[in-house]
PDB file of C-alpha atoms in Angstrom:
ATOM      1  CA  UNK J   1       3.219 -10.628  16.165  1.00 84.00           C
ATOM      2  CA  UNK J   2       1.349 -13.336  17.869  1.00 87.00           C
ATOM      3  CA  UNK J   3       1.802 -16.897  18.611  1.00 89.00           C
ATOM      4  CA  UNK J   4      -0.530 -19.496  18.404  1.00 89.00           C
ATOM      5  CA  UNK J   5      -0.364 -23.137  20.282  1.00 88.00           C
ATOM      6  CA  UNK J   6      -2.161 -26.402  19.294  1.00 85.00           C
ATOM      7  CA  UNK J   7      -2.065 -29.398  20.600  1.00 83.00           C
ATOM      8  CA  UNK J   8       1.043 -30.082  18.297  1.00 88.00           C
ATOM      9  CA  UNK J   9       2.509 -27.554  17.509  1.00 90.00           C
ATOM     10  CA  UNK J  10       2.908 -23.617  18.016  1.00 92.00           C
ATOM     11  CA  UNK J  11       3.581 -21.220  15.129  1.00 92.00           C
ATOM     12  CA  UNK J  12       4.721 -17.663  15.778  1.00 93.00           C
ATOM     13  CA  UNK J  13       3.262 -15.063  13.222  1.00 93.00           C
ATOM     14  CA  UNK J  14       5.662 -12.307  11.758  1.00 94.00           C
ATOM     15  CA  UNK J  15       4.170  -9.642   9.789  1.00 93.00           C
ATOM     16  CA  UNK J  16       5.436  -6.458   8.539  1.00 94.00           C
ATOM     17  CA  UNK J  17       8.530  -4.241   9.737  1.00 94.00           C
ATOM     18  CA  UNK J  18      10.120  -6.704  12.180  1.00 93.00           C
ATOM     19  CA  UNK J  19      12.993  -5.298  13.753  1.00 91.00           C
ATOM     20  CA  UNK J  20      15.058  -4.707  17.029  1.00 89.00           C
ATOM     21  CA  UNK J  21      12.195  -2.771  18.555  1.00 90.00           C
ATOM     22  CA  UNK J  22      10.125  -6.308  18.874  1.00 87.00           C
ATOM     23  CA  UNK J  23      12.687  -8.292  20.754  1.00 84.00           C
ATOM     24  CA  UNK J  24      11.547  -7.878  23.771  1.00 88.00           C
ATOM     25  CA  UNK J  25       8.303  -9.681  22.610  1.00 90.00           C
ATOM     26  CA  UNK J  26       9.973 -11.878  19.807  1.00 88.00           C
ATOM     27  CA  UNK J  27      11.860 -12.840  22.865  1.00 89.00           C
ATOM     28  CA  UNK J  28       8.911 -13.379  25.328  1.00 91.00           C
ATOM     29  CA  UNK J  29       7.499 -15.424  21.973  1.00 89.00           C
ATOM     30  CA  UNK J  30      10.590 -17.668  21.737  1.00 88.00           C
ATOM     31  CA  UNK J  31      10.707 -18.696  25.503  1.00 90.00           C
ATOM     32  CA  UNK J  32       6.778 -19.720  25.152  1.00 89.00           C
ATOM     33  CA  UNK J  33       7.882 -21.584  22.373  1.00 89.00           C
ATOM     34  CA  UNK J  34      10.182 -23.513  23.834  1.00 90.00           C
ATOM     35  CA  UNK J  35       8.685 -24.082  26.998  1.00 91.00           C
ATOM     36  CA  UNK J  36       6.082 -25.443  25.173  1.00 89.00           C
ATOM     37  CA  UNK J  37       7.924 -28.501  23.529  1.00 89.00           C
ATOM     38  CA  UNK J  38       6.534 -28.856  20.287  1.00 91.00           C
ATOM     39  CA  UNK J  39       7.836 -28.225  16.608  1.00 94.00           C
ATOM     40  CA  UNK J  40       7.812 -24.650  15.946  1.00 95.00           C
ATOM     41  CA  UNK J  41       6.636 -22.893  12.456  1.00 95.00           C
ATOM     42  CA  UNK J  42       7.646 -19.238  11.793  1.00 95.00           C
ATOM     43  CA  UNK J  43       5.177 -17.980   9.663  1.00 94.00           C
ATOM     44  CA  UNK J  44       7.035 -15.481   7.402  1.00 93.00           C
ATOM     45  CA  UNK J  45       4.614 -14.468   4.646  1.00 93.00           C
ATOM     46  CA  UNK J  46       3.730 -10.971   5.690  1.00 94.00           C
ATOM     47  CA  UNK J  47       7.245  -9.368   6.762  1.00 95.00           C
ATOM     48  CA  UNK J  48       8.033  -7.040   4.555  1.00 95.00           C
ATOM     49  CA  UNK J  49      11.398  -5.964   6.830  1.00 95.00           C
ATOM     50  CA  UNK J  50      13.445  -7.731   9.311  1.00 94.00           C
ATOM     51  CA  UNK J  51      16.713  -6.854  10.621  1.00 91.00           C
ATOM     52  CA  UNK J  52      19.390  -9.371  11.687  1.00 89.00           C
ATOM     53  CA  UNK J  53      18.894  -9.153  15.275  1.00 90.00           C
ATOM     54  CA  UNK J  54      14.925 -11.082  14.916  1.00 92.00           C
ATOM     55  CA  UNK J  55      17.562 -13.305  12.717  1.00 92.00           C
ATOM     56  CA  UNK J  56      19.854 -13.726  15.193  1.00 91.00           C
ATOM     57  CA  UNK J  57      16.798 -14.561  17.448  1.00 91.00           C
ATOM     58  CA  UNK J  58      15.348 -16.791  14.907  1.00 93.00           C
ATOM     59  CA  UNK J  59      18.585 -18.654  15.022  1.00 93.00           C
ATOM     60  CA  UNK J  60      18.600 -19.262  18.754  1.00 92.00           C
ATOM     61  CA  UNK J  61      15.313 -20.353  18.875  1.00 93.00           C
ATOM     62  CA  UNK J  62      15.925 -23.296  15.694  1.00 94.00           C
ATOM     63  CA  UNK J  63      19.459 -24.174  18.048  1.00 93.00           C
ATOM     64  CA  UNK J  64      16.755 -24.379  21.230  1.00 93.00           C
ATOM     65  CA  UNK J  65      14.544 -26.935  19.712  1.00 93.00           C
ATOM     66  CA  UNK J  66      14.313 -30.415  19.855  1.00 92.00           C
ATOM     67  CA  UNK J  67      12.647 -30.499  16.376  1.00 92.00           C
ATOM     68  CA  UNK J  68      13.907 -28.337  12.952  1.00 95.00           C
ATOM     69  CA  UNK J  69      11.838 -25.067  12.818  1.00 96.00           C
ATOM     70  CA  UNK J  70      10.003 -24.710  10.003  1.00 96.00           C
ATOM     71  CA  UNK J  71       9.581 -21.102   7.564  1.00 96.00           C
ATOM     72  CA  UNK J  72       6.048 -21.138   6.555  1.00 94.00           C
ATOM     73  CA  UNK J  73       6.045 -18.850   3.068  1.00 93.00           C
ATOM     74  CA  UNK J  74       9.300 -16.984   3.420  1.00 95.00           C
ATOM     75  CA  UNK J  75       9.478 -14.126   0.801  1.00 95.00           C
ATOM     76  CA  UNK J  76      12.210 -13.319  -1.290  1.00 95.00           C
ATOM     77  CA  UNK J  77      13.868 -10.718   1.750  1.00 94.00           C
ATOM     78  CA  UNK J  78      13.783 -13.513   4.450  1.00 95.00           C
ATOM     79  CA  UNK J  79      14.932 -16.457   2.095  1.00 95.00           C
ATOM     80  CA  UNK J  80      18.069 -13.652   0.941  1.00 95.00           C
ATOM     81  CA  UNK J  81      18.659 -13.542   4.651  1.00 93.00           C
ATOM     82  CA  UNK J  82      18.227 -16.960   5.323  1.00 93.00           C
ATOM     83  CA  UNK J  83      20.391 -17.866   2.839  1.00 94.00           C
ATOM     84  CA  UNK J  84      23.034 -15.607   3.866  1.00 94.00           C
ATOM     85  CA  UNK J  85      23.292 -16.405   6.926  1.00 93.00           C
ATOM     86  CA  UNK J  86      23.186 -20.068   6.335  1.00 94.00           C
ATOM     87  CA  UNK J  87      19.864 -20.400   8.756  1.00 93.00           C
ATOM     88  CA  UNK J  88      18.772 -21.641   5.914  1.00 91.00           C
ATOM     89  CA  UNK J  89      20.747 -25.276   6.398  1.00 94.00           C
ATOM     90  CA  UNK J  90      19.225 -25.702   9.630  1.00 94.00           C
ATOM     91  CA  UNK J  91      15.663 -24.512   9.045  1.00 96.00           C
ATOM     92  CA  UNK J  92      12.855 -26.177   6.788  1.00 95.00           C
ATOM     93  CA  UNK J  93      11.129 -23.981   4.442  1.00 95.00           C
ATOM     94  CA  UNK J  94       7.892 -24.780   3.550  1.00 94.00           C
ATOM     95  CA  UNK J  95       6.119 -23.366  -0.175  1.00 90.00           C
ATOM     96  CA  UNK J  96       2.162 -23.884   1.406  1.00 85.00           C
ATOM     97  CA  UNK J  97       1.051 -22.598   4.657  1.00 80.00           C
ATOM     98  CA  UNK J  98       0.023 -26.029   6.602  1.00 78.00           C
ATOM     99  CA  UNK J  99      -3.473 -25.559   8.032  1.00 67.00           C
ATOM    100  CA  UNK J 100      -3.199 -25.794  11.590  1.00 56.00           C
ATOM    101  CA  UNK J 101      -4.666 -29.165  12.917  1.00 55.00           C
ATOM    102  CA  UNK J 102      -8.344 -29.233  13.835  1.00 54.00           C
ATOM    103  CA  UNK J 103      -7.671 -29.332  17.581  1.00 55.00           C
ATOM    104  CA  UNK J 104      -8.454 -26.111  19.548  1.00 54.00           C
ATOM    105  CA  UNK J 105      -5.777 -23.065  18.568  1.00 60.00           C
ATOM    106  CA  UNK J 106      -5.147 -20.926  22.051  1.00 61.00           C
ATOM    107  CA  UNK J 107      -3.809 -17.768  20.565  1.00 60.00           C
ATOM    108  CA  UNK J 108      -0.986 -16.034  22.856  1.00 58.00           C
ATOM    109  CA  UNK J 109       0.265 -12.463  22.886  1.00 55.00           C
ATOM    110  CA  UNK J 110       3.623 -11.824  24.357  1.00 55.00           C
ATOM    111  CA  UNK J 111       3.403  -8.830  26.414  1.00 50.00           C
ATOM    112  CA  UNK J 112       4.782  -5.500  24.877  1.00 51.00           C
ATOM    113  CA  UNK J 113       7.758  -4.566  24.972  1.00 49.00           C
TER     114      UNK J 113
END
């Protein structure tokens, strides 16, 4: 997991098993998102698992924001679970990965749980 800032806008990174052992850093990840003020993308395309806690999380964070939070790629697991949990009417999904503007990307780690 990692999160990466621009100049407008920061984008969280998901990628494989993404479950309750990451919220301490999916947490740390959400607070730097907000604190930062801009829109937020959740880039979804390489989670093969998550569990309904980083969706309860997920939720929180898209209530947080001043802007809608966008899914960048979700597969067909997160969009069941999007849709099920009706995140999915107050989240944008997006089909193509927007390339991140050219301005400078400052990559952040959360610290480890």
């Amino acid at each position: 997991m990692s999160v990466l800032q621009t100049a407008t806008r920061t984008r969280l990174v998901l990628g494989g098993d993404v479950d309750i052992s990451l919220n301490g850093t999916l947490n740390d990840a959400v607070e730097l998102a907000v604190q930062a003020g801009r829109p937020v993308d959740v880039d979804t395309a390489g989670v093969t698992f998550i569990d309904s806690a980083v969706v309860a999380m997920l939720a929180r964070l898209a209530y947080r924001l001043p802007h809608r939070l966008r899914m960048l790629q979700p597969p067909d697991l997160v969009r069941f679970l999007l849709d099920v949990t009706q995140l999915g009417e107050i989240v944008d999904i997006v089909e193509e990965d927007p390339t991140l503007p050219d301005d400078p990307v400052t990559p952040h780690r959360p610290p480890a749980a």
